[in-house]
Every structure is written in structure tokens, then in C-alpha cells.
Amino acid sequence: MKITSIIAIYALCWVMCAFLLLPFGVRTAEEAGVEKVPGQADSAPANFRPGRLAVRATVIAALVC
């Protein structure tokens, strides 16, 4: 198998893992005890951490691949 094929498959696994992990560990402003910004949706996350999500997706995608 070519290295470009391996990279493409890994990238697809990474994106799928990232989307599957998005709802885990996120709390709303009400759950976190933080005041909402005027106009903010009730379901908007108060503690979204993209770096942590990327690390988790990287590890899981490596295991899946």
C-alpha cells in the first residue's frame, strides 16, 4: 500500500473520530455555572477545548487505523 493511501485513510479516520467525540465532555453554561452572553443559545458549550479534542481524535484514529 502506498504511503499516500495510508495518509488518506488515517485522515478520514481522524475526521470521523473528531466528529464522534464532539459531544463528549462538553458542558453548557447552565451546567458549568457561568453566565450566558446575551443572544447565546441555551445549548452552546461553555468549555469547548479544540486542542484536547484533537489529541483524543489523534490517539483513537491511530488505534483504529
GROMACS .gro file of N, CA and C in nm:
model
  195
    1MET      N    1   0.085  -0.117   0.000
    1MET     CA    2   0.000   0.000   0.000
    1MET      C    3   0.090   0.124   0.000
    2LYS      N    4   0.052   0.222  -0.079
    2LYS     CA    5   0.130   0.345  -0.087
    2LYS      C    6   0.111   0.431   0.037
    3ILE      N    7   0.212   0.513   0.066
    3ILE     CA    8   0.207   0.600   0.184
    3ILE      C    9   0.094   0.703   0.171
    4THR      N   10   0.066   0.747   0.050
    4THR     CA   11  -0.042   0.845   0.031
    4THR      C   12  -0.177   0.784   0.064
    5SER      N   13  -0.195   0.657   0.034
    5SER     CA   14  -0.320   0.588   0.069
    5SER      C   15  -0.334   0.574   0.220
    6ILE      N   16  -0.224   0.544   0.287
    6ILE     CA   17  -0.227   0.531   0.433
    6ILE      C   18  -0.261   0.665   0.497
    7ILE      N   19  -0.202   0.772   0.447
    7ILE     CA   20  -0.229   0.906   0.500
    7ILE      C   21  -0.375   0.945   0.478
    8ALA      N   22  -0.427   0.913   0.360
    8ALA     CA   23  -0.567   0.946   0.329
    8ALA      C   24  -0.663   0.868   0.420
    9ILE      N   25  -0.637   0.742   0.442
    9ILE     CA   26  -0.722   0.661   0.529
    9ILE      C   27  -0.714   0.711   0.672
   10TYR      N   28  -0.593   0.745   0.717
   10TYR     CA   29  -0.577   0.799   0.853
   10TYR      C   30  -0.653   0.931   0.868
   11ALA      N   31  -0.644   1.018   0.768
   11ALA     CA   32  -0.714   1.147   0.774
   11ALA      C   33  -0.865   1.127   0.782
   12LEU      N   34  -0.918   1.032   0.707
   12LEU     CA   35  -1.061   1.003   0.714
   12LEU      C   36  -1.099   0.949   0.852
   13CYS      N   37  -1.018   0.860   0.906
   13CYS     CA   38  -1.044   0.808   1.041
   13CYS      C   39  -1.038   0.920   1.144
   14TRP      N   40  -0.942   1.012   1.129
   14TRP     CA   41  -0.927   1.122   1.224
   14TRP      C   42  -1.050   1.213   1.223
   15VAL      N   43  -1.097   1.247   1.105
   15VAL     CA   44  -1.215   1.335   1.094
   15VAL      C   45  -1.338   1.267   1.153
   16MET      N   46  -1.357   1.139   1.124
   16MET     CA   47  -1.472   1.068   1.179
   16MET      C   48  -1.463   1.059   1.331
   17CYS      N   49  -1.345   1.032   1.384
   17CYS     CA   50  -1.327   1.026   1.530
   17CYS      C   51  -1.353   1.163   1.593
   18ALA      N   52  -1.305   1.269   1.530
   18ALA     CA   53  -1.326   1.403   1.584
   18ALA      C   54  -1.474   1.437   1.591
   19PHE      N   55  -1.549   1.405   1.487
   19PHE     CA   56  -1.693   1.433   1.488
   19PHE      C   57  -1.766   1.347   1.591
   20LEU      N   58  -1.722   1.223   1.609
   20LEU     CA   59  -1.786   1.137   1.708
   20LEU      C   60  -1.755   1.181   1.851
   21LEU      N   61  -1.640   1.243   1.872
   21LEU     CA   62  -1.601   1.286   2.007
   21LEU      C   63  -1.652   1.425   2.044
   22LEU      N   64  -1.707   1.499   1.951
   22LEU     CA   65  -1.751   1.636   1.980
   22LEU      C   66  -1.848   1.648   2.098
   23PRO      N   67  -1.948   1.565   2.112
   23PRO     CA   68  -2.043   1.588   2.222
   23PRO      C   69  -1.994   1.542   2.360
   24PHE      N   70  -1.883   1.471   2.369
   24PHE     CA   71  -1.838   1.417   2.497
   24PHE      C   72  -1.754   1.520   2.573
   25GLY      N   73  -1.786   1.540   2.700
   25GLY     CA   74  -1.709   1.629   2.786
   25GLY      C   75  -1.742   1.776   2.772
   26VAL      N   76  -1.847   1.809   2.699
   26VAL     CA   77  -1.885   1.949   2.681
   26VAL      C   78  -2.002   1.980   2.774
   27ARG      N   79  -1.992   2.093   2.843
   27ARG     CA   80  -2.098   2.134   2.935
   27ARG      C   81  -2.153   2.268   2.890
   28THR      N   82  -2.284   2.286   2.910
   28THR     CA   83  -2.346   2.413   2.876
   28THR      C   84  -2.314   2.516   2.984
   29ALA      N   85  -2.349   2.642   2.959
   29ALA     CA   86  -2.322   2.748   3.055
   29ALA      C   87  -2.398   2.725   3.185
   30GLU      N   88  -2.518   2.672   3.174
   30GLU     CA   89  -2.600   2.644   3.293
   30GLU      C   90  -2.536   2.535   3.378
   31GLU      N   91  -2.486   2.429   3.314
   31GLU     CA   92  -2.422   2.319   3.387
   31GLU      C   93  -2.289   2.363   3.449
   32ALA      N   94  -2.217   2.452   3.381
   32ALA     CA   95  -2.087   2.498   3.430
   32ALA      C   96  -2.099   2.609   3.532
   33GLY      N   97  -2.218   2.669   3.545
   33GLY     CA   98  -2.238   2.777   3.640
   33GLY      C   99  -2.181   2.910   3.592
   34VAL      N  100  -2.175   2.928   3.461
   34VAL     CA  101  -2.122   3.050   3.401
   34VAL      C  102  -2.238   3.132   3.344
   35GLU      N  103  -2.227   3.263   3.351
   35GLU     CA  104  -2.333   3.348   3.294
   35GLU      C  105  -2.328   3.340   3.141
   36LYS      N  106  -2.447   3.339   3.081
   36LYS     CA  107  -2.456   3.336   2.935
   36LYS      C  108  -2.437   3.476   2.878
   37VAL      N  109  -2.382   3.481   2.758
   37VAL     CA  110  -2.368   3.605   2.683
   37VAL      C  111  -2.503   3.636   2.621
   38PRO      N  112  -2.546   3.762   2.616
   38PRO     CA  113  -2.673   3.794   2.553
   38PRO      C  114  -2.679   3.743   2.408
   39GLY      N  115  -2.783   3.670   2.376
   39GLY     CA  116  -2.800   3.614   2.243
   39GLY      C  117  -2.744   3.474   2.228
   40GLN      N  118  -2.682   3.421   2.332
   40GLN     CA  119  -2.623   3.288   2.327
   40GLN      C  120  -2.731   3.182   2.334
   41ALA      N  121  -2.716   3.077   2.256
   41ALA     CA  122  -2.811   2.966   2.259
   41ALA      C  123  -2.800   2.890   2.390
   42ASP      N  124  -2.909   2.830   2.433
   42ASP     CA  125  -2.908   2.755   2.558
   42ASP      C  126  -2.816   2.634   2.551
   43SER      N  127  -2.798   2.579   2.433
   43SER     CA  128  -2.717   2.458   2.417
   43SER      C  129  -2.572   2.486   2.379
   44ALA      N  130  -2.531   2.611   2.377
   44ALA     CA  131  -2.394   2.644   2.338
   44ALA      C  132  -2.295   2.597   2.446
   45PRO      N  133  -2.183   2.539   2.405
   45PRO     CA  134  -2.087   2.490   2.503
   45PRO      C  135  -2.015   2.605   2.574
   46ALA      N  136  -1.986   2.583   2.703
   46ALA     CA  137  -1.916   2.685   2.781
   46ALA      C  138  -1.768   2.653   2.792
   47ASN      N  139  -1.729   2.530   2.767
   47ASN     CA  140  -1.591   2.489   2.787
   47ASN      C  141  -1.534   2.408   2.671
   48PHE      N  142  -1.554   2.452   2.550
   48PHE     CA  143  -1.504   2.378   2.433
   48PHE      C  144  -1.353   2.391   2.425
   49ARG      N  145  -1.283   2.278   2.414
   49ARG     CA  146  -1.137   2.275   2.407
   49ARG      C  147  -1.094   2.201   2.280
   50PRO      N  148  -1.064   2.273   2.172
   50PRO     CA  149  -1.029   2.206   2.047
   50PRO      C  150  -0.897   2.129   2.053
   51GLY      N  151  -0.803   2.175   2.134
   51GLY     CA  152  -0.676   2.103   2.146
   51GLY      C  153  -0.692   1.966   2.207
   52ARG      N  154  -0.772   1.960   2.312
   52ARG     CA  155  -0.799   1.832   2.377
   52ARG      C  156  -0.873   1.737   2.283
   53LEU      N  157  -0.965   1.791   2.207
   53LEU     CA  158  -1.039   1.711   2.109
   53LEU      C  159  -0.944   1.656   2.002
   54ALA      N  160  -0.852   1.737   1.955
   54ALA     CA  161  -0.756   1.694   1.853
   54ALA      C  162  -0.666   1.582   1.904
   55VAL      N  163  -0.621   1.594   2.028
   55VAL     CA  164  -0.535   1.490   2.086
   55VAL      C  165  -0.611   1.359   2.098
   56ARG      N  166  -0.733   1.366   2.150
   56ARG     CA  167  -0.814   1.244   2.163
   56ARG      C  168  -0.842   1.181   2.027
   57ALA      N  169  -0.876   1.263   1.929
   57ALA     CA  170  -0.904   1.211   1.794
   57ALA      C  171  -0.779   1.149   1.733
   58THR      N  172  -0.663   1.208   1.759
   58THR     CA  173  -0.537   1.154   1.706
   58THR      C  174  -0.508   1.017   1.762
   59VAL      N  175  -0.524   1.002   1.892
   59VAL     CA  176  -0.496   0.873   1.955
   59VAL      C  177  -0.595   0.766   1.907
   60ILE      N  178  -0.721   0.798   1.905
   60ILE     CA  179  -0.821   0.699   1.865
   60ILE      C  180  -0.807   0.664   1.716
   61ALA      N  181  -0.780   0.764   1.633
   61ALA     CA  182  -0.762   0.736   1.490
   61ALA      C  183  -0.640   0.648   1.467
   62ALA      N  184  -0.534   0.666   1.545
   62ALA     CA  185  -0.415   0.581   1.532
   62ALA      C  186  -0.448   0.438   1.570
   63LEU      N  187  -0.529   0.420   1.675
   63LEU     CA  188  -0.569   0.286   1.714
   63LEU      C  189  -0.659   0.220   1.610
   64VAL      N  190  -0.750   0.299   1.553
   64VAL     CA  191  -0.843   0.245   1.453
   64VAL      C  192  -0.770   0.210   1.324
   65CYS      N  193  -0.679   0.296   1.285
   65CYS     CA  194  -0.605   0.275   1.160
   65CYS      C  195  -0.509   0.159   1.174
   0.00000   0.00000   0.00000
